Amino acid sequence: EEMGGMNLYFVYGSGPDTRVMTPELTGSLLAGVTRDSLLTLAADLGYQVEEGRIDVDSWRDACAGGSLTEVFACGTAAVITPVGSVKSRTGVWTVGDGRPGPVTMQLREALLGIQHGTRPDTHGWMHTLVPAGKPAGTPTSP
């Protein structure tokens, strides 16, 4: 369900039928801001977004069958970390071609762009902080 304090995302398919899925919140998952932000951005980018459940066997089988094309983890510090391979009790398998996929990278660039101010923040997520004792609009020095 979760990976070291990071949420997992699963990308199925490619092109206009691409589906981005993350495990549903069942009480044991981190209900994080980054998780919610990526669900919103994925929908903004035109991907089908869903929350659901996936077990390790289904994950392995979907990778082997080619329907699961990308997996990534997200969290505040790491933003998005691609998952290229998985090792479990049942073996080791590769996700997609083992490299970061296009959906993973597009979502990473979209989120970082908003965080760094190089992409419009259409959701009002970013706020300007003013140092205590300075009126708003006063230039600050580094």
Backbone as ProteinMPNN parsed JSONL, in Angstrom:
{"seq_chain_A": "EEMGGMNLYFVYGSGPDTRVMTPELTGSLLAGVTRDSLLTLAADLGYQVEEGRIDVDSWRDACAGGSLTEVFACGTAAVITPVGSVKSRTGVWTVGDGRPGPVTMQLREALLGIQHGTRPDTHGWMHTLVPAGKPAGTPTSP", "coords_chain_A": {"N_chain_A": [[0.813, -1.199, 0.0], [1.941, 1.219, 0.73], [5.124, 2.867, 0.669], [7.692, 3.168, 2.653], [6.761, 5.619, 3.912], [5.949, 6.873, 1.66], [3.585, 7.298, -0.961], [2.283, 4.961, -3.336], [1.944, 4.847, -6.891], [0.327, 3.591, -9.779], [0.637, 3.091, -13.203], [-1.301, 2.397, -15.896], [-1.368, 1.185, -19.187], [-1.109, 3.284, -22.172], [-1.041, 6.395, -24.018], [-4.245, 7.832, -24.981], [-5.832, 6.26, -23.345], [-4.616, 5.958, -20.92], [-4.328, 5.118, -17.536], [-4.169, 6.19, -14.234], [-3.515, 4.992, -11.118], [-3.868, 4.841, -7.593], [-3.444, 3.333, -4.384], [-6.423, 3.103, -2.437], [-7.476, 5.124, 0.349], [-7.396, 3.54, 3.307], [-7.143, 3.772, 5.958], [-4.702, 2.883, 6.789], [-2.915, 4.124, 5.206], [-0.841, 6.894, 4.192], [-2.36, 9.925, 4.055], [-1.514, 12.107, 2.216], [-0.482, 15.472, 1.211], [1.038, 15.631, -1.137], [0.237, 13.289, -2.423], [-2.522, 13.857, -2.893], [-2.188, 16.13, -4.512], [-0.954, 15.05, -6.793], [-2.963, 13.336, -7.736], [-4.817, 15.25, -8.55], [-3.295, 16.704, -10.494], [-2.799, 14.658, -12.365], [-5.38, 14.18, -13.339], [-5.851, 16.737, -14.417], [-4.058, 16.634, -16.537], [-5.308, 14.958, -18.223], [-5.46, 12.239, -17.738], [-7.045, 9.145, -16.835], [-8.101, 8.781, -13.59], [-7.914, 6.917, -10.635], [-8.713, 5.399, -7.47], [-7.858, 2.498, -5.758], [-7.441, -1.01, -4.988], [-4.55, -3.081, -4.965], [-2.835, -6.103, -5.117], [0.279, -7.799, -4.42], [0.684, -9.988, -6.152], [-1.05, -9.384, -8.29], [0.144, -7.035, -9.149], [2.663, -7.945, -10.05], [1.78, -9.719, -12.104], [0.449, -7.94, -13.831], [2.574, -6.353, -14.666], [4.109, -8.297, -15.991], [2.344, -8.972, -18.025], [2.238, -6.634, -19.431], [0.313, -4.644, -19.115], [0.555, -2.946, -16.946], [2.468, -0.254, -16.938], [4.092, 1.662, -15.723], [5.388, 2.546, -12.505], [5.429, 4.559, -9.63], [6.624, 6.214, -6.671], [5.547, 8.622, -4.282], [6.221, 11.513, -2.275], [6.69, 14.079, 0.216], [9.448, 14.955, 0.499], [10.886, 13.533, -1.518], [9.437, 14.019, -3.776], [8.674, 12.709, -6.583], [9.503, 9.381, -7.13], [10.66, 7.126, -9.401], [9.816, 3.651, -9.876], [11.621, 1.006, -10.848], [12.106, -1.704, -10.647], [11.004, -4.571, -8.77], [11.302, -6.372, -5.771], [10.165, -9.162, -4.198], [8.752, -11.619, -1.929], [7.981, -13.507, -3.734], [9.609, -13.258, -5.898], [11.588, -11.391, -8.339], [10.846, -8.632, -10.397], [10.54, -6.59, -13.359], [9.393, -3.278, -13.915], [7.656, -2.0, -16.577], [10.026, -0.868, -18.869], [11.978, -0.698, -17.049], [12.943, 1.81, -16.692], [12.354, 5.336, -15.823], [9.082, 6.282, -16.676], [7.08, 8.045, -19.219], [4.684, 9.21, -18.158], [5.194, 9.308, -15.423], [7.397, 11.094, -15.439], [6.208, 13.357, -16.596], [4.295, 14.071, -14.68], [6.009, 14.578, -12.526], [7.496, 16.78, -13.512], [5.393, 18.617, -13.795], [4.499, 19.005, -11.123], [6.883, 19.889, -9.83], [7.317, 22.185, -11.355], [5.205, 23.862, -10.554], [5.87, 24.107, -7.831], [8.334, 25.436, -8.028], [7.655, 27.763, -9.261], [7.686, 28.024, -12.028], [5.655, 27.197, -13.533], [2.187, 27.753, -14.032], [0.166, 28.105, -11.115], [-2.686, 26.858, -10.904], [-4.393, 25.981, -8.987], [-4.131, 27.287, -6.602], [-2.276, 26.503, -4.687], [0.228, 27.423, -3.843], [1.744, 29.774, -1.644], [2.771, 33.041, -0.754], [5.163, 33.772, 1.607], [5.63, 36.088, 4.158], [8.182, 37.624, 5.966], [8.069, 37.89, 9.542], [7.045, 40.952, 10.948], [7.412, 42.499, 8.691], [5.701, 44.414, 6.32], [3.328, 43.196, 3.905], [4.427, 42.88, 0.558], [6.821, 44.193, 0.872], [10.148, 44.206, -0.162], [12.319, 41.425, 0.343], [15.498, 40.511, 1.649], [18.104, 38.161, 0.851]], "CA_chain_A": [[0.0, 0.0, 0.0], [2.768, 2.396, 0.911], [6.537, 2.52, 0.606], [8.539, 4.013, 3.484], [6.21, 6.959, 4.057], [5.624, 7.405, 0.332], [2.457, 6.643, -1.61], [2.571, 4.334, -4.627], [1.059, 5.087, -8.033], [0.445, 2.587, -10.827], [0.206, 3.63, -14.494], [-1.731, 1.326, -16.795], [-1.569, 1.563, -20.58], [-0.434, 4.462, -22.716], [-1.894, 7.178, -24.902], [-5.469, 8.415, -24.416], [-6.465, 5.349, -22.385], [-3.752, 5.804, -19.748], [-5.022, 5.145, -16.258], [-3.274, 6.378, -13.094], [-4.206, 4.457, -9.949], [-3.154, 4.781, -6.324], [-4.277, 2.629, -3.408], [-7.41, 3.9, -1.721], [-7.183, 5.371, 1.756], [-8.114, 2.551, 4.112], [-6.789, 3.991, 7.354], [-3.299, 2.535, 7.02], [-2.102, 4.862, 4.236], [-0.575, 8.31, 4.377], [-3.249, 10.794, 3.277], [-0.63, 13.252, 2.088], [-0.713, 16.574, 0.288], [1.635, 15.271, -2.428], [-0.669, 12.29, -3.0], [-3.69, 14.566, -3.416], [-1.757, 17.014, -5.602], [-0.712, 14.246, -7.995], [-4.265, 12.91, -8.258], [-5.373, 16.415, -9.239], [-2.505, 16.985, -11.695], [-3.019, 13.586, -13.34], [-6.67, 14.467, -13.973], [-5.643, 17.94, -15.239], [-3.309, 16.247, -17.734], [-6.175, 14.141, -19.058], [-5.393, 10.815, -17.426], [-8.09, 8.57, -16.003], [-7.548, 8.671, -12.238], [-8.741, 6.109, -9.743], [-8.155, 4.846, -6.248], [-8.296, 1.108, -5.664], [-6.555, -1.927, -4.272], [-3.746, -3.97, -5.794], [-1.971, -6.96, -4.308], [1.592, -8.021, -5.028], [0.558, -10.915, -7.285], [-1.657, -8.64, -9.404], [1.17, -6.094, -9.595], [3.622, -8.736, -10.834], [1.123, -10.228, -13.31], [0.176, -6.812, -14.728], [3.867, -5.991, -15.271], [4.478, -9.369, -16.925], [1.435, -8.918, -19.161], [2.413, -5.375, -20.143], [-0.736, -3.642, -18.89], [1.097, -1.993, -15.969], [3.627, 0.261, -17.67], [4.933, 2.501, -14.87], [5.066, 2.65, -11.082], [6.268, 5.528, -8.932], [6.268, 6.548, -5.298], [5.6, 10.072, -4.081], [6.261, 12.0, -0.91], [7.084, 15.481, 0.314], [10.876, 15.187, 0.256], [11.365, 12.933, -2.767], [8.492, 14.412, -4.822], [8.312, 11.474, -7.285], [10.609, 8.45, -7.329], [10.244, 6.004, -10.253], [10.1, 2.284, -9.434], [12.012, 0.265, -12.046], [12.022, -3.145, -10.402], [10.418, -4.927, -7.485], [11.743, -7.645, -5.205], [9.231, -9.615, -3.172], [8.939, -13.028, -1.557], [7.685, -14.367, -4.89], [10.593, -13.06, -6.957], [11.977, -10.052, -8.784], [10.331, -8.324, -11.727], [10.787, -5.248, -13.881], [8.222, -2.476, -14.255], [7.882, -1.422, -17.902], [11.374, -1.194, -19.356], [12.894, -0.492, -15.934], [13.337, 3.228, -16.619], [11.228, 6.232, -15.554], [8.191, 6.388, -17.822], [6.659, 9.392, -19.597], [3.667, 9.751, -17.252], [5.935, 9.614, -14.198], [8.2, 12.301, -15.635], [5.309, 14.487, -16.846], [3.743, 14.476, -13.385], [7.113, 15.155, -11.746], [7.771, 18.12, -14.047], [4.25, 19.483, -13.499], [4.508, 19.36, -9.705], [8.064, 20.724, -9.557], [7.108, 23.483, -12.001], [4.361, 24.667, -9.664], [6.639, 24.388, -6.618], [9.425, 26.369, -8.328], [7.109, 28.975, -9.853], [7.9, 28.08, -13.481], [4.407, 26.719, -14.132], [1.082, 28.408, -13.317], [-0.497, 27.394, -10.021], [-4.116, 27.076, -11.144], [-5.162, 25.453, -7.857], [-3.912, 28.112, -5.418], [-1.525, 25.724, -3.702], [1.417, 28.134, -3.378], [1.48, 30.999, -0.898], [3.948, 33.844, -0.464], [5.366, 33.986, 3.034], [6.248, 37.368, 4.47], [8.835, 37.542, 7.274], [7.392, 38.588, 10.629], [7.439, 42.336, 11.129], [7.497, 43.213, 7.414], [4.404, 44.476, 5.645], [3.243, 42.49, 2.621], [4.913, 43.662, -0.577], [8.153, 44.708, 1.164], [11.18, 43.29, -0.662], [13.131, 40.752, 1.355], [16.859, 40.219, 1.193], [18.467, 36.776, 1.177]], "C_chain_A": [[0.855, 1.261, 0.0], [4.218, 1.951, 0.96], [7.346, 3.504, 1.436], [8.037, 5.434, 3.641], [5.885, 7.625, 2.739], [4.44, 6.621, -0.227], [2.89, 6.064, -2.947], [1.509, 4.704, -5.654], [1.364, 4.06, -9.098], [-0.127, 3.173, -12.11], [-0.081, 2.452, -15.417], [-1.917, 1.886, -18.196], [-0.745, 2.759, -20.999], [-1.41, 5.188, -23.632], [-3.163, 7.651, -24.211], [-6.171, 7.529, -23.382], [-5.637, 5.145, -21.12], [-4.554, 6.007, -18.472], [-3.981, 5.242, -15.15], [-4.045, 5.972, -11.84], [-3.284, 4.503, -8.737], [-4.04, 4.042, -5.33], [-5.209, 3.583, -2.66], [-6.998, 4.052, -0.262], [-8.048, 4.448, 2.603], [-7.847, 2.724, 5.595], [-5.343, 3.669, 7.655], [-2.363, 3.298, 6.09], [-1.944, 6.318, 4.622], [-1.495, 9.121, 3.461], [-2.529, 12.12, 3.067], [-1.046, 14.286, 1.061], [-0.149, 16.235, -1.089], [0.755, 14.255, -3.139], [-1.869, 12.978, -3.644], [-3.331, 15.463, -4.595], [-1.552, 16.23, -6.891], [-1.998, 13.68, -8.573], [-4.893, 14.038, -9.071], [-4.63, 16.693, -10.538], [-2.699, 15.915, -12.763], [-4.342, 13.804, -14.07], [-6.557, 15.694, -14.879], [-4.971, 17.597, -16.561], [-4.09, 15.278, -18.621], [-6.128, 12.648, -18.799], [-6.633, 10.387, -16.643], [-7.464, 8.312, -14.637], [-8.488, 7.817, -11.394], [-7.966, 5.702, -8.503], [-8.704, 3.435, -6.117], [-7.306, 0.284, -4.88], [-5.801, -2.774, -5.282], [-2.885, -4.813, -4.86], [-0.695, -7.25, -5.096], [1.496, -8.948, -6.237], [-0.041, -10.223, -8.508], [-0.66, -7.66, -10.003], [2.159, -6.821, -10.506], [3.004, -9.193, -12.158], [0.845, -9.112, -14.316], [1.458, -6.317, -15.392], [4.256, -7.022, -16.326], [3.618, -9.326, -18.182], [1.509, -7.626, -19.955], [1.334, -4.336, -19.919], [-0.311, -2.581, -17.878], [2.431, -1.513, -16.51], [4.585, 1.089, -16.826], [4.46, 2.382, -13.427], [5.981, 3.722, -10.51], [5.744, 5.719, -7.523], [6.357, 8.063, -5.159], [5.594, 10.39, -2.596], [6.789, 13.421, -0.901], [8.54, 15.705, -0.073], [11.326, 14.702, -1.114], [10.562, 13.376, -3.984], [8.001, 13.146, -5.525], [9.573, 10.649, -7.505], [10.118, 7.286, -8.183], [10.631, 4.663, -9.627], [10.38, 1.468, -10.69], [11.951, -1.233, -11.89], [11.518, -3.374, -8.985], [10.981, -6.273, -7.053], [10.768, -7.998, -4.087], [9.544, -11.058, -2.81], [8.75, -13.958, -2.75], [8.651, -14.162, -6.047], [10.882, -11.603, -7.245], [11.371, -9.831, -10.16], [10.572, -6.865, -12.067], [9.462, -4.575, -14.199], [8.514, -1.792, -15.587], [9.231, -1.857, -18.429], [12.432, -0.952, -18.278], [13.343, 0.946, -15.759], [12.128, 4.094, -16.267], [10.389, 6.408, -16.817], [7.729, 7.812, -18.079], [5.61, 10.002, -18.669], [4.327, 10.157, -15.935], [6.674, 10.937, -14.346], [7.327, 13.529, -15.886], [4.704, 14.985, -15.53], [4.807, 15.116, -12.502], [7.395, 16.585, -12.202], [6.638, 19.086, -13.732], [4.277, 19.94, -12.042], [5.696, 20.247, -9.356], [7.922, 22.107, -10.181], [6.255, 24.407, -11.151], [5.154, 25.058, -8.42], [7.716, 25.443, -6.852], [8.95, 27.647, -9.003], [7.331, 29.106, -11.345], [6.675, 27.601, -14.249], [3.262, 27.372, -13.354], [0.475, 27.507, -12.24], [-1.994, 27.667, -10.132], [-4.989, 26.6, -9.986], [-4.978, 26.261, -6.574], [-3.167, 27.395, -4.306], [-0.369, 26.509, -3.088], [1.012, 29.438, -2.692], [2.795, 31.715, -0.644], [4.021, 34.067, 1.039], [6.112, 35.29, 3.237], [6.889, 37.239, 5.846], [8.08, 38.365, 8.318], [7.928, 40.003, 10.748], [7.582, 43.122, 9.841], [6.115, 43.255, 6.794], [4.457, 43.73, 4.307], [3.698, 43.414, 1.503], [6.288, 44.257, -0.358], [9.192, 43.724, 0.634], [11.966, 42.679, 0.49], [14.508, 40.497, 0.787], [17.207, 38.803, 1.61], [19.157, 36.636, 2.505]], "O_chain_A": [[0.523, 2.248, -0.656], [4.508, 0.792, 1.257], [7.658, 4.591, 0.949], [8.821, 6.375, 3.514], [5.577, 8.816, 2.703], [4.314, 5.42, 0.011], [3.764, 6.616, -3.614], [0.332, 4.854, -5.326], [2.521, 3.696, -9.304], [-1.243, 3.692, -12.115], [0.79, 1.623, -15.68], [-2.544, 2.929, -18.378], [0.174, 3.191, -20.304], [-2.468, 4.661, -23.976], [-3.171, 7.852, -22.996], [-7.014, 8.011, -22.626], [-5.932, 4.249, -20.329], [-5.348, 6.94, -18.352], [-3.021, 4.471, -15.125], [-5.096, 6.538, -11.537], [-2.086, 4.241, -8.836], [-5.265, 4.117, -5.424], [-4.838, 4.702, -2.305], [-6.272, 3.222, 0.287], [-9.274, 4.56, 2.615], [-8.282, 1.905, 6.404], [-4.803, 4.126, 8.662], [-1.145, 3.139, 6.174], [-2.799, 6.898, 5.291], [-1.413, 9.012, 2.238], [-2.889, 13.133, 3.666], [-1.849, 14.018, 0.167], [-0.787, 16.52, -2.103], [0.552, 14.358, -4.349], [-2.196, 12.713, -4.801], [-4.083, 15.546, -5.566], [-1.935, 16.692, -7.965], [-2.114, 13.555, -9.792], [-5.436, 13.806, -10.151], [-5.259, 16.895, -11.577], [-2.758, 16.236, -13.95], [-4.416, 13.632, -15.287], [-7.101, 15.7, -15.984], [-5.278, 18.198, -17.591], [-3.587, 14.831, -19.652], [-6.698, 11.87, -19.564], [-7.198, 11.172, -15.882], [-6.407, 7.689, -14.547], [-9.707, 7.983, -11.442], [-6.736, 5.668, -8.494], [-9.893, 3.207, -6.344], [-6.437, 0.819, -4.192], [-6.34, -3.14, -6.326], [-2.279, -4.291, -3.924], [-0.614, -6.974, -6.293], [2.163, -8.714, -7.244], [0.407, -10.448, -9.632], [-0.619, -7.474, -11.219], [2.452, -6.356, -11.607], [3.629, -9.069, -13.211], [0.99, -9.315, -15.521], [1.436, -5.905, -16.552], [4.681, -6.664, -17.424], [4.101, -9.608, -19.279], [0.916, -7.521, -21.028], [1.419, -3.241, -20.475], [-0.769, -1.441, -17.947], [3.406, -2.264, -16.541], [5.762, 1.211, -17.167], [3.281, 2.148, -13.164], [7.161, 3.792, -10.856], [4.587, 5.427, -7.221], [7.153, 8.708, -5.842], [5.047, 9.65, -1.778], [7.285, 13.907, -1.917], [8.828, 16.57, -0.9], [12.074, 15.399, -1.799], [10.977, 13.127, -5.116], [7.003, 12.564, -5.101], [10.581, 11.152, -8.002], [9.251, 6.529, -7.746], [11.644, 4.558, -8.935], [9.483, 1.257, -11.507], [11.767, -1.96, -12.867], [11.594, -2.496, -8.125], [11.12, -7.193, -7.859], [10.575, -7.225, -3.149], [10.493, -11.645, -3.329], [9.291, -15.064, -2.775], [8.526, -14.826, -7.077], [10.479, -10.706, -6.504], [11.379, -10.733, -10.998], [10.78, -6.025, -11.191], [8.528, -5.212, -14.688], [9.511, -1.081, -15.712], [9.554, -3.044, -18.444], [13.631, -0.993, -18.554], [14.041, 1.273, -14.799], [10.991, 3.64, -16.398], [10.925, 6.653, -17.897], [7.956, 8.696, -17.253], [5.648, 11.206, -18.418], [4.044, 11.228, -15.399], [6.585, 11.802, -13.475], [7.664, 14.626, -15.441], [4.616, 16.191, -15.304], [4.531, 16.093, -11.806], [7.518, 17.492, -11.379], [6.889, 20.253, -13.431], [4.1, 21.125, -11.757], [5.536, 21.249, -8.661], [8.361, 23.097, -9.596], [6.545, 25.598, -11.038], [5.116, 26.215, -7.999], [7.984, 26.257, -5.969], [9.761, 28.527, -9.291], [7.179, 30.2, -11.888], [6.669, 27.604, -15.48], [3.36, 27.528, -12.136], [0.298, 26.306, -12.441], [-2.504, 28.604, -9.518], [-6.203, 26.799, -10.008], [-5.605, 25.954, -5.561], [-3.401, 27.651, -3.125], [-0.02, 26.284, -1.929], [0.068, 30.11, -3.106], [3.811, 31.083, -0.353], [3.05, 34.499, 1.661], [7.108, 35.56, 2.565], [6.238, 36.799, 6.794], [7.519, 39.414, 8.002], [9.136, 40.224, 10.657], [7.853, 44.322, 9.894], [5.426, 42.236, 6.748], [5.506, 43.652, 3.668], [3.383, 44.604, 1.511], [6.881, 44.782, -1.3], [9.128, 42.535, 0.944], [12.242, 43.343, 1.489], [14.667, 40.291, -0.416], [16.679, 38.292, 2.598], [19.516, 35.527, 2.9]]}, "name": "protein", "num_of_chains": 1, "seq": "EEMGGMNLYFVYGSGPDTRVMTPELTGSLLAGVTRDSLLTLAADLGYQVEEGRIDVDSWRDACAGGSLTEVFACGTAAVITPVGSVKSRTGVWTVGDGRPGPVTMQLREALLGIQHGTRPDTHGWMHTLVPAGKPAGTPTSP"}
